[in-house]
């Protein structure tokens, strides 16, 4: 069903007045990672008053499953410390207050000794849905798709999966941002990783010309979105990528895909890539620059704000010791562009079928 090296689990068809859900797929190994960085000075970005939980309130719409066994992304899970659980629930509650989701969101959270020392955490959506409005077909992270459709299309399955480094002894589990110079703020890391799973990440790759066909099997070409056989076969963008443009204001979706032009933009050439629309509000009217280093990093490139331009943003590609960032900042503007705060579209389920497909 998909030209990707993993099985497609569900094929769903429906007819509805505004948007049709055309296809779904498990997350294609797409996850984002966050490494630590040296101490560069204390910094705390507190959440605004409206987002702060009252009386230690637990999240009600965004719930966390603390896995004590099994695995996430192939990393084995072990029992969570109580202090880490409290910090994780606080992070989930903040996101719940920021987004006010209309449908329940479940998170599988893994506390693992399998992560290397250079990774604080890693996360991604468990599933993507291809939605259509007329000829415009777009992949959505499952939690965002449910919000746009105002429907629990994922059933009892979880929407986000995340793994955190259990080897570290330098975590700060407090919720007050009072992190020391030799500590990493866990709430910031948890919020950052959940942000990826909720929509702050985009499908992209640069083809190396060997192994599985990352794009078209042509070395040096870059691609965005995901390939699907729907409607004769095509590359369809994800909603994150549809917000992006080059430094001339040309939308990424207007650039040939796959192509060497896309690869150049992912490597920061010709100005790299930027976000548009309301995400420019806090950047003096200029598009917000994405992280596109000259060396491609699969778990970081394109799915973070540029580090040198936005050293105080939560969704930057690394977190320094002594920093606590509990305000998503520009990420909320981008989330609004993608549909998190938009009114649900009128959707009526007419029928669907489901079948298991084999990998191609």
mmCIF file of C-alpha atoms in Angstrom:
data_model
loop_
_atom_site.group_PDB
_atom_site.id
_atom_site.type_symbol
_atom_site.label_atom_id
_atom_site.label_comp_id
_atom_site.label_asym_id
_atom_site.label_seq_id
_atom_site.Cartn_x
_atom_site.Cartn_y
_atom_site.Cartn_z
ATOM 1 C CA UNK A 1 0.000 0.000 0.000
ATOM 2 C CA UNK A 2 2.835 2.377 0.893
ATOM 3 C CA UNK A 3 6.213 2.484 -0.746
ATOM 4 C CA UNK A 4 7.901 2.305 2.625
ATOM 5 C CA UNK A 5 9.724 -0.473 4.439
ATOM 6 C CA UNK A 6 7.096 -1.224 7.074
ATOM 7 C CA UNK A 7 3.608 -2.777 7.084
ATOM 8 C CA UNK A 8 0.470 -0.765 6.554
ATOM 9 C CA UNK A 9 -1.956 -1.764 9.282
ATOM 10 C CA UNK A 10 -5.212 -0.122 8.240
ATOM 11 C CA UNK A 11 -6.800 0.986 5.035
ATOM 12 C CA UNK A 12 -9.829 3.185 5.685
ATOM 13 C CA UNK A 13 -12.281 4.678 3.219
ATOM 14 C CA UNK A 14 -15.057 7.155 3.921
ATOM 15 C CA UNK A 15 -17.139 9.798 2.250
ATOM 16 C CA UNK A 16 -17.891 13.056 4.033
ATOM 17 C CA UNK A 17 -18.936 16.552 3.099
ATOM 18 C CA UNK A 18 -15.739 18.445 3.896
ATOM 19 C CA UNK A 19 -12.808 16.084 4.338
ATOM 20 C CA UNK A 20 -12.336 12.430 3.461
ATOM 21 C CA UNK A 21 -9.905 10.256 5.381
ATOM 22 C CA UNK A 22 -8.168 8.352 2.631
ATOM 23 C CA UNK A 23 -5.422 6.325 4.214
ATOM 24 C CA UNK A 24 -3.518 5.675 7.399
ATOM 25 C CA UNK A 25 -0.107 4.333 8.193
ATOM 26 C CA UNK A 26 2.013 3.606 11.247
ATOM 27 C CA UNK A 27 4.753 6.119 11.893
ATOM 28 C CA UNK A 28 7.564 5.228 9.458
ATOM 29 C CA UNK A 29 10.282 5.159 12.057
ATOM 30 C CA UNK A 30 10.032 8.937 12.100
ATOM 31 C CA UNK A 31 11.016 10.335 15.457
ATOM 32 C CA UNK A 32 12.938 13.337 16.701
ATOM 33 C CA UNK A 33 15.734 13.306 19.252
ATOM 34 C CA UNK A 34 17.041 15.891 21.713
ATOM 35 C CA UNK A 35 20.674 15.940 22.897
ATOM 36 C CA UNK A 36 22.127 17.916 25.824
ATOM 37 C CA UNK A 37 24.395 20.949 25.429
ATOM 38 C CA UNK A 38 26.931 22.602 27.755
ATOM 39 C CA UNK A 39 25.900 25.181 30.355
ATOM 40 C CA UNK A 40 25.618 28.632 28.777
ATOM 41 C CA UNK A 41 23.931 30.489 31.623
ATOM 42 C CA UNK A 42 20.668 30.135 33.526
ATOM 43 C CA UNK A 43 17.430 30.637 31.632
ATOM 44 C CA UNK A 44 13.807 30.051 32.614
ATOM 45 C CA UNK A 45 10.775 30.620 30.405
ATOM 46 C CA UNK A 46 7.798 30.010 32.706
ATOM 47 C CA UNK A 47 4.386 29.013 31.382
ATOM 48 C CA UNK A 48 1.768 31.778 31.275
ATOM 49 C CA UNK A 49 -0.681 31.797 34.162
ATOM 50 C CA UNK A 50 -3.523 30.227 32.168
ATOM 51 C CA UNK A 51 -1.465 27.108 31.445
ATOM 52 C CA UNK A 52 -0.229 26.411 34.972
ATOM 53 C CA UNK A 53 -2.100 23.462 36.544
ATOM 54 C CA UNK A 54 -3.942 24.290 39.753
ATOM 55 C CA UNK A 55 -3.749 22.108 42.856
ATOM 56 C CA UNK A 56 -1.510 19.545 41.147
ATOM 57 C CA UNK A 57 -4.272 18.715 38.685
ATOM 58 C CA UNK A 58 -3.582 15.642 36.578
ATOM 59 C CA UNK A 59 -4.139 15.810 32.831
ATOM 60 C CA UNK A 60 -7.562 14.606 31.782
ATOM 61 C CA UNK A 61 -7.462 14.783 27.962
ATOM 62 C CA UNK A 62 -3.767 14.003 27.527
ATOM 63 C CA UNK A 63 -2.931 10.900 29.525
ATOM 64 C CA UNK A 64 0.410 9.181 29.979
ATOM 65 C CA UNK A 65 0.891 5.401 30.071
ATOM 66 C CA UNK A 66 4.097 4.826 32.042
ATOM 67 C CA UNK A 67 5.454 1.623 30.521
ATOM 68 C CA UNK A 68 7.439 -0.611 32.854
ATOM 69 C CA UNK A 69 8.034 -3.311 30.255
ATOM 70 C CA UNK A 70 7.994 -3.752 26.516
ATOM 71 C CA UNK A 71 9.780 -1.282 24.268
ATOM 72 C CA UNK A 72 9.457 1.963 22.317
ATOM 73 C CA UNK A 73 11.499 2.467 19.131
ATOM 74 C CA UNK A 74 13.264 -0.780 20.036
ATOM 75 C CA UNK A 75 14.456 0.519 23.423
ATOM 76 C CA UNK A 76 13.482 -1.621 26.446
ATOM 77 C CA UNK A 77 11.305 0.057 29.089
ATOM 78 C CA UNK A 78 11.730 -0.126 32.857
ATOM 79 C CA UNK A 79 9.890 1.219 35.890
ATOM 80 C CA UNK A 80 9.598 4.981 36.159
ATOM 81 C CA UNK A 81 10.788 6.889 39.265
ATOM 82 C CA UNK A 82 7.864 8.618 40.979
ATOM 83 C CA UNK A 83 9.514 12.034 40.565
ATOM 84 C CA UNK A 84 9.910 11.512 36.816
ATOM 85 C CA UNK A 85 6.249 10.499 36.540
ATOM 86 C CA UNK A 86 5.139 13.679 38.320
ATOM 87 C CA UNK A 87 7.251 15.850 36.008
ATOM 88 C CA UNK A 88 5.928 14.002 32.950
ATOM 89 C CA UNK A 89 2.315 14.494 34.033
ATOM 90 C CA UNK A 90 3.017 18.178 34.627
ATOM 91 C CA UNK A 91 4.372 18.502 31.081
ATOM 92 C CA UNK A 92 1.304 16.725 29.669
ATOM 93 C CA UNK A 93 -1.003 19.006 31.647
ATOM 94 C CA UNK A 94 0.753 22.092 30.297
ATOM 95 C CA UNK A 95 0.260 20.891 26.719
ATOM 96 C CA UNK A 96 -3.371 20.103 27.501
ATOM 97 C CA UNK A 97 -3.902 23.652 28.723
ATOM 98 C CA UNK A 98 -2.077 25.126 25.745
ATOM 99 C CA UNK A 99 -3.984 23.151 23.091
ATOM 100 C CA UNK A 100 -7.318 22.403 24.771
ATOM 101 C CA UNK A 101 -7.802 19.240 22.686
ATOM 102 C CA UNK A 102 -11.333 18.090 21.992
ATOM 103 C CA UNK A 103 -10.380 14.413 21.844
ATOM 104 C CA UNK A 104 -8.444 12.270 24.271
ATOM 105 C CA UNK A 105 -4.740 11.814 23.522
ATOM 106 C CA UNK A 106 -2.824 8.849 24.944
ATOM 107 C CA UNK A 107 0.967 8.692 25.247
ATOM 108 C CA UNK A 108 3.116 5.619 25.686
ATOM 109 C CA UNK A 109 6.127 6.797 27.695
ATOM 110 C CA UNK A 110 9.189 4.577 28.096
ATOM 111 C CA UNK A 111 11.913 4.990 30.735
ATOM 112 C CA UNK A 112 14.871 3.239 29.163
ATOM 113 C CA UNK A 113 18.501 2.448 29.882
ATOM 114 C CA UNK A 114 18.936 1.703 26.189
ATOM 115 C CA UNK A 115 19.417 5.321 25.089
ATOM 116 C CA UNK A 116 22.957 6.585 24.626
ATOM 117 C CA UNK A 117 24.324 9.403 26.749
ATOM 118 C CA UNK A 118 23.987 11.922 23.907
ATOM 119 C CA UNK A 119 20.192 11.528 23.746
ATOM 120 C CA UNK A 120 17.877 12.962 26.391
ATOM 121 C CA UNK A 121 14.681 11.738 24.780
ATOM 122 C CA UNK A 122 13.003 10.802 21.534
ATOM 123 C CA UNK A 123 9.376 10.871 20.401
ATOM 124 C CA UNK A 124 7.009 10.761 17.460
ATOM 125 C CA UNK A 125 3.441 10.163 16.394
ATOM 126 C CA UNK A 126 2.340 6.528 16.365
ATOM 127 C CA UNK A 127 0.317 6.991 13.205
ATOM 128 C CA UNK A 128 -0.377 9.384 10.336
ATOM 129 C CA UNK A 129 -3.617 9.911 8.439
ATOM 130 C CA UNK A 130 -3.952 11.155 4.875
ATOM 131 C CA UNK A 131 -6.819 13.640 4.734
ATOM 132 C CA UNK A 132 -8.276 15.171 1.630
ATOM 133 C CA UNK A 133 -10.249 18.297 0.844
ATOM 134 C CA UNK A 134 -10.892 18.148 -2.885
ATOM 135 C CA UNK A 135 -7.585 17.514 -4.694
ATOM 136 C CA UNK A 136 -5.475 18.570 -1.706
ATOM 137 C CA UNK A 137 -4.148 15.470 0.087
ATOM 138 C CA UNK A 138 -2.131 15.914 3.262
ATOM 139 C CA UNK A 139 -0.670 13.613 5.925
ATOM 140 C CA UNK A 140 -1.521 14.534 9.533
ATOM 141 C CA UNK A 141 -0.058 13.324 12.821
ATOM 142 C CA UNK A 142 -2.847 11.228 14.327
ATOM 143 C CA UNK A 143 -3.526 13.483 17.349
ATOM 144 C CA UNK A 144 -3.848 16.501 15.060
ATOM 145 C CA UNK A 145 -6.004 14.556 12.590
ATOM 146 C CA UNK A 146 -8.403 13.702 15.398
ATOM 147 C CA UNK A 147 -8.557 17.359 16.386
ATOM 148 C CA UNK A 148 -9.226 18.528 12.828
ATOM 149 C CA UNK A 149 -11.888 15.882 12.260
ATOM 150 C CA UNK A 150 -13.243 16.134 15.821
ATOM 151 C CA UNK A 151 -13.375 12.355 15.843
ATOM 152 C CA UNK A 152 -11.587 9.576 17.716
ATOM 153 C CA UNK A 153 -10.385 7.918 14.530
ATOM 154 C CA UNK A 154 -7.547 6.154 16.349
ATOM 155 C CA UNK A 155 -9.891 4.246 18.625
ATOM 156 C CA UNK A 156 -8.199 2.924 21.754
ATOM 157 C CA UNK A 157 -4.704 3.123 20.235
ATOM 158 C CA UNK A 158 -2.174 5.624 21.561
ATOM 159 C CA UNK A 159 -1.335 8.741 19.557
ATOM 160 C CA UNK A 160 2.199 9.540 20.739
ATOM 161 C CA UNK A 161 5.140 7.386 21.811
ATOM 162 C CA UNK A 162 8.193 8.699 23.637
ATOM 163 C CA UNK A 163 11.319 7.340 25.293
ATOM 164 C CA UNK A 164 13.507 9.035 27.916
ATOM 165 C CA UNK A 165 17.033 8.348 29.122
ATOM 166 C CA UNK A 166 17.025 6.425 32.401
ATOM 167 C CA UNK A 167 20.831 6.386 32.600
ATOM 168 C CA UNK A 168 21.189 10.043 33.501
ATOM 169 C CA UNK A 169 21.794 11.155 37.067
ATOM 170 C CA UNK A 170 21.559 14.871 36.212
ATOM 171 C CA UNK A 171 17.791 15.188 35.697
ATOM 172 C CA UNK A 172 15.945 17.962 37.521
ATOM 173 C CA UNK A 173 12.368 16.830 38.164
ATOM 174 C CA UNK A 174 11.008 20.014 39.715
ATOM 175 C CA UNK A 175 8.303 22.027 37.981
ATOM 176 C CA UNK A 176 9.475 25.464 39.128
ATOM 177 C CA UNK A 177 12.291 25.943 36.592
ATOM 178 C CA UNK A 178 14.876 26.187 39.380
ATOM 179 C CA UNK A 179 17.358 23.972 37.544
ATOM 180 C CA UNK A 180 21.038 24.022 38.564
ATOM 181 C CA UNK A 181 23.993 24.647 36.245
ATOM 182 C CA UNK A 182 24.773 20.923 36.202
ATOM 183 C CA UNK A 183 21.197 19.664 35.707
ATOM 184 C CA UNK A 184 18.862 19.008 32.758
ATOM 185 C CA UNK A 185 15.263 20.105 33.226
ATOM 186 C CA UNK A 186 13.064 17.045 32.674
ATOM 187 C CA UNK A 187 9.823 19.020 32.188
ATOM 188 C CA UNK A 188 11.427 20.889 29.266
ATOM 189 C CA UNK A 189 12.573 17.637 27.665
ATOM 190 C CA UNK A 190 9.164 16.010 28.158
ATOM 191 C CA UNK A 191 7.344 19.015 26.672
ATOM 192 C CA UNK A 192 9.780 19.146 23.772
ATOM 193 C CA UNK A 193 9.312 15.472 22.912
ATOM 194 C CA UNK A 194 5.531 15.624 23.253
ATOM 195 C CA UNK A 195 5.604 18.629 20.941
ATOM 196 C CA UNK A 196 7.131 16.429 18.243
ATOM 197 C CA UNK A 197 4.490 13.749 18.704
ATOM 198 C CA UNK A 198 1.682 16.299 18.566
ATOM 199 C CA UNK A 199 2.800 17.769 15.257
ATOM 200 C CA UNK A 200 6.120 19.596 15.386
ATOM 201 C CA UNK A 201 7.941 17.293 12.967
ATOM 202 C CA UNK A 202 7.990 16.698 9.258
ATOM 203 C CA UNK A 203 8.690 13.763 6.978
ATOM 204 C CA UNK A 204 11.883 14.373 5.025
ATOM 205 C CA UNK A 205 14.990 12.593 3.802
ATOM 206 C CA UNK A 206 18.048 12.851 1.600
ATOM 207 C CA UNK A 207 18.594 9.814 -0.583
ATOM 208 C CA UNK A 208 21.966 8.065 -0.370
ATOM 209 C CA UNK A 209 21.325 6.002 -3.495
ATOM 210 C CA UNK A 210 21.603 2.627 -1.796
ATOM 211 C CA UNK A 211 19.541 0.372 0.411
ATOM 212 C CA UNK A 212 15.859 1.113 0.664
ATOM 213 C CA UNK A 213 14.629 3.890 -1.618
ATOM 214 C CA UNK A 214 14.448 6.782 0.845
ATOM 215 C CA UNK A 215 13.167 9.078 -1.904
ATOM 216 C CA UNK A 216 13.404 7.580 -5.386
ATOM 217 C CA UNK A 217 16.681 5.733 -4.977
ATOM 218 C CA UNK A 218 18.579 8.574 -6.650
ATOM 219 C CA UNK A 219 21.584 9.708 -4.641
ATOM 220 C CA UNK A 220 21.525 13.350 -3.642
ATOM 221 C CA UNK A 221 17.808 13.908 -4.019
ATOM 222 C CA UNK A 222 15.767 15.192 -1.093
ATOM 223 C CA UNK A 223 12.102 14.528 -0.444
ATOM 224 C CA UNK A 224 9.372 15.667 1.934
ATOM 225 C CA UNK A 225 6.114 14.056 3.025
ATOM 226 C CA UNK A 226 5.354 10.393 2.354
ATOM 227 C CA UNK A 227 4.711 8.331 -0.751
ATOM 228 C CA UNK A 228 1.381 6.552 -1.152
ATOM 229 C CA UNK A 229 -0.187 4.575 -3.967
ATOM 230 C CA UNK A 230 -3.505 6.418 -3.590
ATOM 231 C CA UNK A 231 -4.799 7.975 -6.803
ATOM 232 C CA UNK A 232 -2.120 6.403 -8.965
ATOM 233 C CA UNK A 233 0.763 6.984 -6.585
ATOM 234 C CA UNK A 234 2.231 10.273 -5.437
ATOM 235 C CA UNK A 235 4.280 12.061 -2.819
ATOM 236 C CA UNK A 236 1.903 13.856 -0.479
ATOM 237 C CA UNK A 237 3.155 16.447 2.036
ATOM 238 C CA UNK A 238 2.489 16.350 5.738
ATOM 239 C CA UNK A 239 0.757 19.333 7.312
ATOM 240 C CA UNK A 240 4.014 20.463 8.963
ATOM 241 C CA UNK A 241 5.819 20.648 5.626
ATOM 242 C CA UNK A 242 2.943 22.589 4.076
ATOM 243 C CA UNK A 243 3.810 25.488 6.396
ATOM 244 C CA UNK A 244 7.380 25.750 5.098
ATOM 245 C CA UNK A 245 8.987 27.923 2.425
ATOM 246 C CA UNK A 246 12.408 28.903 1.097
ATOM 247 C CA UNK A 247 14.007 32.285 1.704
ATOM 248 C CA UNK A 248 12.203 33.732 -1.321
ATOM 249 C CA UNK A 249 8.786 32.868 0.068
ATOM 250 C CA UNK A 250 8.174 29.931 -2.286
ATOM 251 C CA UNK A 251 6.241 27.208 -0.485
ATOM 252 C CA UNK A 252 8.011 23.892 -0.089
ATOM 253 C CA UNK A 253 5.001 22.204 -1.678
ATOM 254 C CA UNK A 254 5.609 24.223 -4.864
ATOM 255 C CA UNK A 255 9.077 22.719 -5.277
ATOM 256 C CA UNK A 256 9.565 19.513 -7.255
ATOM 257 C CA UNK A 257 9.500 16.493 -4.949
ATOM 258 C CA UNK A 258 11.812 14.554 -4.817
ATOM 259 C CA UNK A 259 14.607 16.763 -6.188
ATOM 260 C CA UNK A 260 18.092 18.033 -5.515
ATOM 261 C CA UNK A 261 16.504 21.411 -4.781
ATOM 262 C CA UNK A 262 14.763 19.905 -1.761
ATOM 263 C CA UNK A 263 18.070 18.339 -0.656
ATOM 264 C CA UNK A 264 19.799 21.723 -0.912
ATOM 265 C CA UNK A 265 17.145 23.328 1.293
ATOM 266 C CA UNK A 266 17.410 20.530 3.877
ATOM 267 C CA UNK A 267 21.162 21.177 3.980
ATOM 268 C CA UNK A 268 20.698 24.881 4.551
ATOM 269 C CA UNK A 269 21.775 25.917 1.068
ATOM 270 C CA UNK A 270 20.069 28.826 -0.688
ATOM 271 C CA UNK A 271 18.879 30.109 2.685
ATOM 272 C CA UNK A 272 17.440 26.865 4.017
ATOM 273 C CA UNK A 273 13.812 26.579 5.083
ATOM 274 C CA UNK A 274 11.469 28.832 7.051
ATOM 275 C CA UNK A 275 7.966 28.770 8.463
ATOM 276 C CA UNK A 276 5.339 31.186 7.297
ATOM 277 C CA UNK A 277 1.882 32.467 8.234
ATOM 278 C CA UNK A 278 1.250 33.273 11.927
ATOM 279 C CA UNK A 279 4.539 31.708 13.040
ATOM 280 C CA UNK A 280 6.225 34.980 12.029
ATOM 281 C CA UNK A 281 4.357 37.032 14.649
ATOM 282 C CA UNK A 282 7.206 37.021 17.161
ATOM 283 C CA UNK A 283 10.063 37.274 14.664
ATOM 284 C CA UNK A 284 9.728 40.907 13.587
ATOM 285 C CA UNK A 285 7.637 40.022 10.577
ATOM 286 C CA UNK A 286 10.214 37.639 9.110
ATOM 287 C CA UNK A 287 9.662 33.905 8.565
ATOM 288 C CA UNK A 288 11.016 31.762 11.404
ATOM 289 C CA UNK A 289 14.115 29.851 10.330
ATOM 290 C CA UNK A 290 14.255 26.071 10.693
ATOM 291 C CA UNK A 291 17.246 24.022 11.753
ATOM 292 C CA UNK A 292 18.933 22.879 8.534
ATOM 293 C CA UNK A 293 22.630 22.220 9.307
ATOM 294 C CA UNK A 294 25.062 21.562 6.450
ATOM 295 C CA UNK A 295 25.364 17.946 7.650
ATOM 296 C CA UNK A 296 21.998 16.180 7.507
ATOM 297 C CA UNK A 297 20.797 14.835 10.884
ATOM 298 C CA UNK A 298 17.812 12.507 10.479
ATOM 299 C CA UNK A 299 16.408 13.019 13.986
ATOM 300 C CA UNK A 300 16.884 16.779 14.031
ATOM 301 C CA UNK A 301 17.065 18.481 10.613
ATOM 302 C CA UNK A 302 13.885 20.324 9.557
ATOM 303 C CA UNK A 303 11.974 19.436 12.749
ATOM 304 C CA UNK A 304 13.388 22.151 15.034
ATOM 305 C CA UNK A 305 13.832 25.910 15.057
ATOM 306 C CA UNK A 306 17.271 27.131 14.047
ATOM 307 C CA UNK A 307 19.501 27.029 17.127
ATOM 308 C CA UNK A 308 21.495 30.216 16.565
ATOM 309 C CA UNK A 309 18.386 32.229 15.628
ATOM 310 C CA UNK A 310 16.177 30.928 18.445
ATOM 311 C CA UNK A 311 18.390 29.905 21.397
ATOM 312 C CA UNK A 312 15.510 30.425 23.851
ATOM 313 C CA UNK A 313 12.796 28.481 22.021
ATOM 314 C CA UNK A 314 11.600 25.167 23.460
ATOM 315 C CA UNK A 315 11.649 23.412 20.079
ATOM 316 C CA UNK A 316 15.335 24.051 19.375
ATOM 317 C CA UNK A 317 17.591 21.072 18.483
ATOM 318 C CA UNK A 318 19.427 20.790 21.806
ATOM 319 C CA UNK A 319 18.923 21.746 25.446
ATOM 320 C CA UNK A 320 21.627 23.290 27.605
ATOM 321 C CA UNK A 321 22.251 22.538 31.248
ATOM 322 C CA UNK A 322 20.649 25.128 33.491
ATOM 323 C CA UNK A 323 17.777 25.934 31.106
ATOM 324 C CA UNK A 324 14.057 25.416 31.750
ATOM 325 C CA UNK A 325 11.661 26.330 28.938
ATOM 326 C CA UNK A 326 8.022 25.633 29.830
ATOM 327 C CA UNK A 327 6.497 27.994 27.252
ATOM 328 C CA UNK A 328 6.278 26.523 23.696
ATOM 329 C CA UNK A 329 6.658 30.020 22.230
ATOM 330 C CA UNK A 330 6.614 30.046 18.430
ATOM 331 C CA UNK A 331 5.582 26.380 18.368
ATOM 332 C CA UNK A 332 2.074 27.428 19.426
ATOM 333 C CA UNK A 333 1.848 29.778 16.446
ATOM 334 C CA UNK A 334 2.859 26.971 14.126
ATOM 335 C CA UNK A 335 0.412 24.583 15.798
ATOM 336 C CA UNK A 336 -2.351 27.096 15.174
ATOM 337 C CA UNK A 337 -1.401 27.198 11.492
ATOM 338 C CA UNK A 338 -1.625 23.420 11.285
ATOM 339 C CA UNK A 339 -5.098 23.233 12.793
ATOM 340 C CA UNK A 340 -4.728 22.721 16.536
ATOM 341 C CA UNK A 341 -6.795 25.751 17.450
ATOM 342 C CA UNK A 342 -9.022 25.741 14.382
ATOM 343 C CA UNK A 343 -12.717 24.963 14.727
ATOM 344 C CA UNK A 344 -13.451 21.296 13.896
ATOM 345 C CA UNK A 345 -14.582 20.708 10.353
ATOM 346 C CA UNK A 346 -18.021 19.127 9.738
ATOM 347 C CA UNK A 347 -17.365 15.464 9.099
ATOM 348 C CA UNK A 348 -19.795 12.600 8.783
ATOM 349 C CA UNK A 349 -18.639 9.021 8.680
ATOM 350 C CA UNK A 350 -20.535 7.042 6.069
ATOM 351 C CA UNK A 351 -18.627 3.771 5.886
ATOM 352 C CA UNK A 352 -15.213 2.255 6.258
ATOM 353 C CA UNK A 353 -13.439 -0.995 5.655
ATOM 354 C CA UNK A 354 -10.297 -2.321 7.299
ATOM 355 C CA UNK A 355 -7.814 -4.909 6.177
ATOM 356 C CA UNK A 356 -4.275 -5.883 7.008
ATOM 357 C CA UNK A 357 -1.721 -5.161 4.302
ATOM 358 C CA UNK A 358 1.718 -6.645 3.839
ATOM 359 C CA UNK A 359 4.851 -4.512 3.621
ATOM 360 C CA UNK A 360 6.216 -3.762 0.172
#
